[in-house]
mmCIF file of C-alpha atoms in Angstrom:
data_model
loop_
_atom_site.group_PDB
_atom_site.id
_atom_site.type_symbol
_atom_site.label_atom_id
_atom_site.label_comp_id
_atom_site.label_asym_id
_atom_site.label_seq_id
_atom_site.Cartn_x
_atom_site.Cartn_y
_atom_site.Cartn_z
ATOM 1 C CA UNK G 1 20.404 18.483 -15.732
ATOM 2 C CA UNK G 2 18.391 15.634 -16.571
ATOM 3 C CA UNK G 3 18.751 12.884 -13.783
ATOM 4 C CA UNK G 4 16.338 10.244 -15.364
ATOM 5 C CA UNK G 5 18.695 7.639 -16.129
ATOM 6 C CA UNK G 6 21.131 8.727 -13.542
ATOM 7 C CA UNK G 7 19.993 8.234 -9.658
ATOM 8 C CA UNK G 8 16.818 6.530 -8.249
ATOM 9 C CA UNK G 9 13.984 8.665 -7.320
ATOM 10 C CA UNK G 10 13.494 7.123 -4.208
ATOM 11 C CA UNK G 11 16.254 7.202 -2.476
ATOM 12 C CA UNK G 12 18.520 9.263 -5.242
ATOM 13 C CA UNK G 13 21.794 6.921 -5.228
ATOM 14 C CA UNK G 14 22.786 5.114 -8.205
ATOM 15 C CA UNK G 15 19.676 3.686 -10.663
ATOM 16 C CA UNK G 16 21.949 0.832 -11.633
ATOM 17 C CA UNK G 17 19.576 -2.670 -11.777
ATOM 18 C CA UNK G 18 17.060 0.396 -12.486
ATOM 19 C CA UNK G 19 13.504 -0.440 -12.916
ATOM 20 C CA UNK G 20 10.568 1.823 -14.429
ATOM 21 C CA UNK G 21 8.268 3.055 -12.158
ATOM 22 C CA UNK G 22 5.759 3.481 -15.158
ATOM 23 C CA UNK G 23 5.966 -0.127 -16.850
ATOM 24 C CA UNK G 24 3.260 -2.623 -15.890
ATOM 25 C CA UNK G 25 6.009 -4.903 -14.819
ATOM 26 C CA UNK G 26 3.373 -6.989 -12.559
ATOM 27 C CA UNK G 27 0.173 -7.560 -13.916
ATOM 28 C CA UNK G 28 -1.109 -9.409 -11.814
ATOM 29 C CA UNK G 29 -1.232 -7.657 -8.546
ATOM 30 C CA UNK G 30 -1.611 -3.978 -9.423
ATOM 31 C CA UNK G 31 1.274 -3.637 -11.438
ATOM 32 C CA UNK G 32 1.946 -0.326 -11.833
ATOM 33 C CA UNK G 33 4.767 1.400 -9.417
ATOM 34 C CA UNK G 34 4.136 4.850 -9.780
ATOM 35 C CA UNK G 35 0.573 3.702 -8.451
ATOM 36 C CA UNK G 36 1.933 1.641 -5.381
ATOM 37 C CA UNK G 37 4.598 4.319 -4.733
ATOM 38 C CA UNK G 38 1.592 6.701 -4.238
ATOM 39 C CA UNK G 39 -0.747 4.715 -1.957
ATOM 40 C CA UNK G 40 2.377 4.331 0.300
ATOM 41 C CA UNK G 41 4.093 7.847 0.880
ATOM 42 C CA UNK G 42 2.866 11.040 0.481
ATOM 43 C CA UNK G 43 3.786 11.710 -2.944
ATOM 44 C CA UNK G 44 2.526 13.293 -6.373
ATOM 45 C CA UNK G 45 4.047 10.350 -9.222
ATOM 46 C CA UNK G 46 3.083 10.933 -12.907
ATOM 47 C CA UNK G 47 4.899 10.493 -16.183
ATOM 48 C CA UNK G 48 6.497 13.433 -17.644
ATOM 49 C CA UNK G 49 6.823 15.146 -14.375
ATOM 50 C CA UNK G 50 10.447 15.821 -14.871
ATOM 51 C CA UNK G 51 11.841 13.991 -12.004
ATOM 52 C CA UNK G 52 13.212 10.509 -12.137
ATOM 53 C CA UNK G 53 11.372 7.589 -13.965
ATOM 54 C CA UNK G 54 13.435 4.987 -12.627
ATOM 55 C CA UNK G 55 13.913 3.482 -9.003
ATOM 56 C CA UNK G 56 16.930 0.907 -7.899
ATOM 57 C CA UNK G 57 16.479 -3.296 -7.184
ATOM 58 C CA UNK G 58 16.644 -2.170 -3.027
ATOM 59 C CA UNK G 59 13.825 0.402 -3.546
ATOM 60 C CA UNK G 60 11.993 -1.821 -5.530
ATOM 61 C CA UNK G 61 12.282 -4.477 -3.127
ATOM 62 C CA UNK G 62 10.849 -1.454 -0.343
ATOM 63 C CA UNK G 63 8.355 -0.457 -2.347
ATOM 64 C CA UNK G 64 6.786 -4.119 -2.525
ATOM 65 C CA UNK G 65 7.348 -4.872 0.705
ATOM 66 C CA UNK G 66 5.550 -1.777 2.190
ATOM 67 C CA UNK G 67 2.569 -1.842 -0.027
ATOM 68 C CA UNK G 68 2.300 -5.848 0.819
ATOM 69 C CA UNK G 69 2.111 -4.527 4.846
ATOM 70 C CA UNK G 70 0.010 -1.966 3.657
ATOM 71 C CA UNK G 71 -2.644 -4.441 2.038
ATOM 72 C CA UNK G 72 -2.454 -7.040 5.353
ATOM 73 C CA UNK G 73 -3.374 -3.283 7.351
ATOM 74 C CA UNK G 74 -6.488 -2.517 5.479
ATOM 75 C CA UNK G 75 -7.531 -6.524 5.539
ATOM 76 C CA UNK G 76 -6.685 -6.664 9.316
ATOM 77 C CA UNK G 77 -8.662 -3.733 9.772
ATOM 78 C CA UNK G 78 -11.825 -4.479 7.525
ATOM 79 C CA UNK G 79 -11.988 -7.857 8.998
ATOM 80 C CA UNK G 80 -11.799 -6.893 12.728
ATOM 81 C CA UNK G 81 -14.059 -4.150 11.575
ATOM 82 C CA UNK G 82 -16.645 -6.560 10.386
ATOM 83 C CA UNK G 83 -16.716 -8.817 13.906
ATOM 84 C CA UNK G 84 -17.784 -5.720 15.686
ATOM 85 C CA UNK G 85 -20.339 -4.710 13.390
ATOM 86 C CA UNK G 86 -21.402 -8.314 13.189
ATOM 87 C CA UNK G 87 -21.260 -8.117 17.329
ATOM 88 C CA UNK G 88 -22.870 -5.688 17.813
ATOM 89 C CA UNK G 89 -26.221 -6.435 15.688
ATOM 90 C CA UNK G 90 -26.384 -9.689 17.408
ATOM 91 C CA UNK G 91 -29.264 -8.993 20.237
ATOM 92 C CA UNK G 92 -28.545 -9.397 23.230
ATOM 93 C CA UNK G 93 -29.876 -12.449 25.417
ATOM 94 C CA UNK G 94 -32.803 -11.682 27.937
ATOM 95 C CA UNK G 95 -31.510 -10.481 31.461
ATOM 96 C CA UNK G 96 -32.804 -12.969 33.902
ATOM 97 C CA UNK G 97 -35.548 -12.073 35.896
ATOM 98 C CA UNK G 98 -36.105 -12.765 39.679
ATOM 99 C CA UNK G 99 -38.859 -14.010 40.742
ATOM 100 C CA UNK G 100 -40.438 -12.186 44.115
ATOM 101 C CA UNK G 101 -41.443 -14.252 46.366
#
């Protein structure tokens, strides 16, 4: 049976409001789906791959949404990242010394 046109892959109800997952429908920040669908689940996406092409307005809206937490993650992390390195290269200031009397 070929389900392409017929369910989501995502979530596999109804594709109605469907949306490609292999159209650059968003140039400008990483468009492709099939990519972001990959760097947020576990999952093997490629054209031609006999499963569903298309994923419903809700799953698009998830998909977006999780790769969007995803990217604030990674900047959260290199930044915070960054101040320790930057921290801990700093040299420490001179221990005061007593004087003996």
């Amino acid at each position: 049976m070929n389900y392409n046109n017929l369910i989501c892959r995502l979530c596999l109800f109804d594709a109605s409001g469907n949306v490609s997952i292999f159209t650059n429908y968003d140039a400008d920040r990483n468009g492709y789906l099939a990519h972001k669908i990959m760097q947020i689940a576990n999952v093997q996406v490629y054209e031609g791959d006999g499963l569903p092409s298309l994923i419903c307005r809700g799953c698009l809206n998830r998909v977006e949404g999780y790769f969007q937490f995803k990217i604030q993650v990674e900047k959260s992390d290199y930044f915070l990242r960054q101040q320790v390195c930057s921290y801990q290269a700093e040299p420490l200031p001179p221990a005061p010394v007593e004087k003996s009397s």
